[in-house]
Amino acid sequence: MALAIAVGLLLASGTAAADRVPLPALVKAHRGEACVEPLPVIRRDHMKFLMHQRDDTVHEGIRGARHSLVGCIDCHAAKDDAGRWVRIDAPGQFCASCHEYVSVTIDCFGCHAALPTVAFRKTAE
Ligand code: HEC
Ligand code: HEC
Ligand code: HEC
């Protein structure tokens, strides 16, 4: 009897967990109070914003705007224990951890820098 109840509880909690797919532990943004969009919006639609921003920049020359890819990296990149910047597409880093989880591959960083702009400056931040 006790076993039957325990199994019942396990199944019930298993179902509850399946309703809400857990996210991988994400690296915290190292700067910025908030994202460029509310969290449910940026989680769902960031790819659309990025594509739109790309079209604005490449076709119309608009730069430094709200959904800049450079901006994402400037806030979301992280340093390793030795204080060196880590590529944002490296395993476990911000963009990569979620994408590995959902099996999405992006080719953006073949052309775009995967390190924040401060990493390319002579003086440390
Ligand atoms: C073949 C090279 C290449 C690849 C691959 C590429 N881009 Fe770009 N992208 C460019 C170039 C060149 C520009 C223009 C850079 C500029 O003028 O600032 C650009 C500009 C952008 C911009 C506007 C500038 C900015 O930082 O906001 C965004 C956004 C962008 N790309 C997003 C992406 C995303 C997202 C991907 C992957 C899905 C991607 N790009 C893949 C070459 C590439
Ligand atoms: C001004 C800094 C800043 C910029 C620019 C920025 N973000 Fe954010 N973003 C944050 C902060 C702060 C959070 C809240 C979570 C945290 O602290 O890491 C966040 C959260 C997110 C989340 C949700 C993570 C989660 O917990 O599920 C995604 C996805 C995201 N950002 C993607 C992007 C993308 C893509 C861009 C570029 C278009 C971008 N962000 C630009 C600061 C920024
Ligand atoms: C909270 C989880 C999460 C984070 C963090 C995240 N992504 Fe995504 N991303 C996704 C999901 C989920 C998809 C697939 C959505 C779909 O297929 O409809 C996706 C898709 C994309 C795509 C479109 C890929 C394609 O071929 O369709 C691009 C581009 C992208 N993400 C860029 C980024 C960049 C750049 C970062 C880091 C600044 C980032 N993402 C961080 C969850 C995330």
mmCIF file of N, CA and C and ligand atoms in Angstrom, residues 46-47 49-59 61-73 105-112, ligand 1:
data_model
loop_
_atom_site.group_PDB
_atom_site.id
_atom_site.type_symbol
_atom_site.label_atom_id
_atom_site.label_comp_id
_atom_site.label_asym_id
_atom_site.label_seq_id
_atom_site.Cartn_x
_atom_site.Cartn_y
_atom_site.Cartn_z
ATOM 1 N N HIS A 46 13.945 36.260 -29.438
ATOM 2 C CA HIS A 46 15.238 36.912 -29.700
ATOM 3 C C HIS A 46 15.744 36.675 -31.114
ATOM 4 N N MET A 47 15.454 35.501 -31.672
ATOM 5 C CA MET A 47 15.944 35.224 -33.031
ATOM 6 C C MET A 47 15.286 36.155 -34.055
ATOM 7 N N PHE A 49 14.167 39.225 -33.408
ATOM 8 C CA PHE A 49 14.759 40.558 -33.219
ATOM 9 C C PHE A 49 16.122 40.637 -33.901
ATOM 10 N N LEU A 50 16.920 39.592 -33.730
ATOM 11 C CA LEU A 50 18.271 39.600 -34.301
ATOM 12 C C LEU A 50 18.221 39.656 -35.822
ATOM 13 N N MET A 51 17.338 38.872 -36.412
ATOM 14 C CA MET A 51 17.244 38.861 -37.881
ATOM 15 C C MET A 51 16.774 40.214 -38.396
ATOM 16 N N HIS A 52 15.846 40.817 -37.670
ATOM 17 C CA HIS A 52 15.317 42.111 -38.070
ATOM 18 C C HIS A 52 16.413 43.176 -37.966
ATOM 19 N N GLN A 53 17.159 43.102 -36.856
ATOM 20 C CA GLN A 53 18.250 44.062 -36.646
ATOM 21 C C GLN A 53 19.312 43.906 -37.731
ATOM 22 N N ARG A 54 19.573 42.677 -38.078
ATOM 23 C CA ARG A 54 20.565 42.427 -39.125
ATOM 24 C C ARG A 54 20.123 43.073 -40.437
ATOM 25 N N ASP A 55 18.870 42.901 -40.796
ATOM 26 C CA ASP A 55 18.365 43.483 -42.041
ATOM 27 C C ASP A 55 18.457 45.006 -41.997
ATOM 28 N N ASP A 56 18.094 45.593 -40.843
ATOM 29 C CA ASP A 56 18.186 47.055 -40.714
ATOM 30 C C ASP A 56 19.617 47.529 -40.921
ATOM 31 N N THR A 57 20.571 46.789 -40.341
ATOM 32 C CA THR A 57 21.965 47.222 -40.414
ATOM 33 C C THR A 57 22.544 46.996 -41.795
ATOM 34 N N VAL A 58 22.365 45.777 -42.298
ATOM 35 C CA VAL A 58 23.012 45.421 -43.554
ATOM 36 C C VAL A 58 22.369 46.172 -44.728
ATOM 37 N N HIS A 59 21.059 46.315 -44.703
ATOM 38 C CA HIS A 59 20.393 46.956 -45.840
ATOM 39 C C HIS A 59 20.228 48.456 -45.671
ATOM 40 N N GLY A 61 21.944 50.368 -43.030
ATOM 41 C CA GLY A 61 23.057 51.038 -42.363
ATOM 42 C C GLY A 61 22.781 51.502 -40.936
ATOM 43 N N ILE A 62 21.713 50.981 -40.324
ATOM 44 C CA ILE A 62 21.402 51.382 -38.942
ATOM 45 C C ILE A 62 22.260 50.549 -37.985
ATOM 46 N N ARG A 63 23.033 51.235 -37.127
ATOM 47 C CA ARG A 63 23.907 50.527 -36.187
ATOM 48 C C ARG A 63 23.654 50.911 -34.743
ATOM 49 N N GLY A 64 24.175 50.105 -33.831
ATOM 50 C CA GLY A 64 24.104 50.442 -32.408
ATOM 51 C C GLY A 64 22.683 50.466 -31.883
ATOM 52 N N ALA A 65 21.790 49.752 -32.520
ATOM 53 C CA ALA A 65 20.385 49.793 -32.118
ATOM 54 C C ALA A 65 20.090 48.777 -31.013
ATOM 55 N N ARG A 66 18.855 48.746 -30.616
ATOM 56 C CA ARG A 66 18.415 47.983 -29.456
ATOM 57 C C ARG A 66 18.704 46.489 -29.520
ATOM 58 N N HIS A 67 18.584 45.885 -30.689
ATOM 59 C CA HIS A 67 18.762 44.438 -30.774
ATOM 60 C C HIS A 67 20.075 44.051 -31.438
ATOM 61 N N SER A 68 21.085 44.867 -31.210
ATOM 62 C CA SER A 68 22.403 44.593 -31.774
ATOM 63 C C SER A 68 22.980 43.292 -31.210
ATOM 64 N N LEU A 69 23.571 42.494 -32.053
ATOM 65 C CA LEU A 69 24.209 41.249 -31.602
ATOM 66 C C LEU A 69 25.420 41.571 -30.725
ATOM 67 N N VAL A 70 26.122 42.641 -31.098
ATOM 68 C CA VAL A 70 27.260 43.096 -30.290
ATOM 69 C C VAL A 70 26.776 43.406 -28.866
ATOM 70 N N GLY A 71 25.613 44.044 -28.773
ATOM 71 C CA GLY A 71 25.039 44.382 -27.470
ATOM 72 C C GLY A 71 24.739 43.148 -26.630
ATOM 73 N N CYS A 72 24.175 42.116 -27.253
ATOM 74 C CA CYS A 72 23.868 40.873 -26.512
ATOM 75 C C CYS A 72 25.134 40.353 -25.844
ATOM 76 N N ILE A 73 26.215 40.347 -26.620
ATOM 77 C CA ILE A 73 27.459 39.762 -26.123
ATOM 78 C C ILE A 73 28.096 40.650 -25.068
ATOM 79 N N THR A 105 21.577 24.980 -33.635
ATOM 80 C CA THR A 105 22.944 25.368 -33.984
ATOM 81 C C THR A 105 22.885 26.703 -34.704
ATOM 82 N N ILE A 106 23.703 27.660 -34.304
ATOM 83 C CA ILE A 106 23.734 28.940 -35.012
ATOM 84 C C ILE A 106 25.137 29.148 -35.593
ATOM 85 N N ASP A 107 25.173 29.768 -36.776
ATOM 86 C CA ASP A 107 26.461 29.942 -37.456
ATOM 87 C C ASP A 107 26.981 31.380 -37.319
ATOM 88 N N CYS A 108 26.307 32.184 -36.525
ATOM 89 C CA CYS A 108 26.604 33.616 -36.452
ATOM 90 C C CYS A 108 28.066 33.915 -36.132
ATOM 91 N N PHE A 109 28.676 33.103 -35.265
ATOM 92 C CA PHE A 109 29.999 33.454 -34.767
ATOM 93 C C PHE A 109 31.135 33.002 -35.680
ATOM 94 N N GLY A 110 30.781 32.472 -36.843
ATOM 95 C CA GLY A 110 31.787 32.277 -37.873
ATOM 96 C C GLY A 110 32.244 33.641 -38.398
ATOM 97 N N CYS A 111 31.337 34.608 -38.386
ATOM 98 C CA CYS A 111 31.656 35.963 -38.846
ATOM 99 C C CYS A 111 31.712 36.961 -37.698
ATOM 100 N N HIS A 112 30.787 36.858 -36.760
ATOM 101 C CA HIS A 112 30.697 37.842 -35.677
ATOM 102 C C HIS A 112 31.611 37.472 -34.513
HETATM 103 C C1 HEC B 1 28.945 35.372 -43.574
HETATM 104 C C2 HEC B 1 29.190 36.234 -42.444
HETATM 105 C C3 HEC B 1 28.025 36.441 -41.467
HETATM 106 C C4 HEC B 1 27.301 35.492 -40.798
HETATM 107 C C5 HEC B 1 27.421 33.985 -40.859
HETATM 108 C C6 HEC B 1 26.360 36.221 -39.948
HETATM 109 N N1 HEC B 1 26.524 37.565 -40.117
HETATM 110 FE FE1 HEC B 1 25.487 39.044 -39.137
HETATM 111 N N2 HEC B 1 26.520 40.434 -40.167
HETATM 112 C C7 HEC B 1 27.525 40.191 -41.062
HETATM 113 C C8 HEC B 1 28.031 41.461 -41.563
HETATM 114 C C9 HEC B 1 29.171 41.644 -42.569
HETATM 115 C C10 HEC B 1 27.266 42.475 -40.944
HETATM 116 C C11 HEC B 1 27.386 43.963 -41.106
HETATM 117 C C12 HEC B 1 28.292 44.440 -39.990
HETATM 118 C C13 HEC B 1 28.169 45.896 -39.797
HETATM 119 O O1 HEC B 1 28.097 46.595 -40.804
HETATM 120 O O2 HEC B 1 28.137 46.307 -38.636
HETATM 121 C C14 HEC B 1 26.326 41.783 -40.060
HETATM 122 C C15 HEC B 1 25.438 42.437 -39.247
HETATM 123 C C16 HEC B 1 24.594 41.823 -38.341
HETATM 124 C C17 HEC B 1 23.727 42.508 -37.392
HETATM 125 C C18 HEC B 1 23.621 44.010 -37.218
HETATM 126 C C19 HEC B 1 24.840 44.521 -36.423
HETATM 127 C C20 HEC B 1 24.699 44.200 -34.955
HETATM 128 O O3 HEC B 1 25.683 43.856 -34.286
HETATM 129 O O4 HEC B 1 23.590 44.297 -34.481
HETATM 130 C C21 HEC B 1 23.066 41.559 -36.689
HETATM 131 C C22 HEC B 1 22.036 41.776 -35.585
HETATM 132 C C23 HEC B 1 23.508 40.277 -37.190
HETATM 133 N N3 HEC B 1 24.435 40.475 -38.200
HETATM 134 C C24 HEC B 1 23.061 39.091 -36.723
HETATM 135 C C25 HEC B 1 23.507 37.857 -37.168
HETATM 136 C C26 HEC B 1 23.008 36.600 -36.645
HETATM 137 C C27 HEC B 1 21.949 36.465 -35.559
HETATM 138 C C28 HEC B 1 23.677 35.621 -37.315
HETATM 139 C C29 HEC B 1 23.520 34.119 -37.173
HETATM 140 C C30 HEC B 1 22.155 33.619 -37.347
HETATM 141 C C31 HEC B 1 24.581 36.274 -38.264
HETATM 142 N N4 HEC B 1 24.446 37.629 -38.139
HETATM 143 C C32 HEC B 1 25.454 35.609 -39.127
HETATM 144 C C33 HEC B 1 28.022 38.969 -41.434
HETATM 145 C C34 HEC B 1 27.538 37.746 -41.022
#
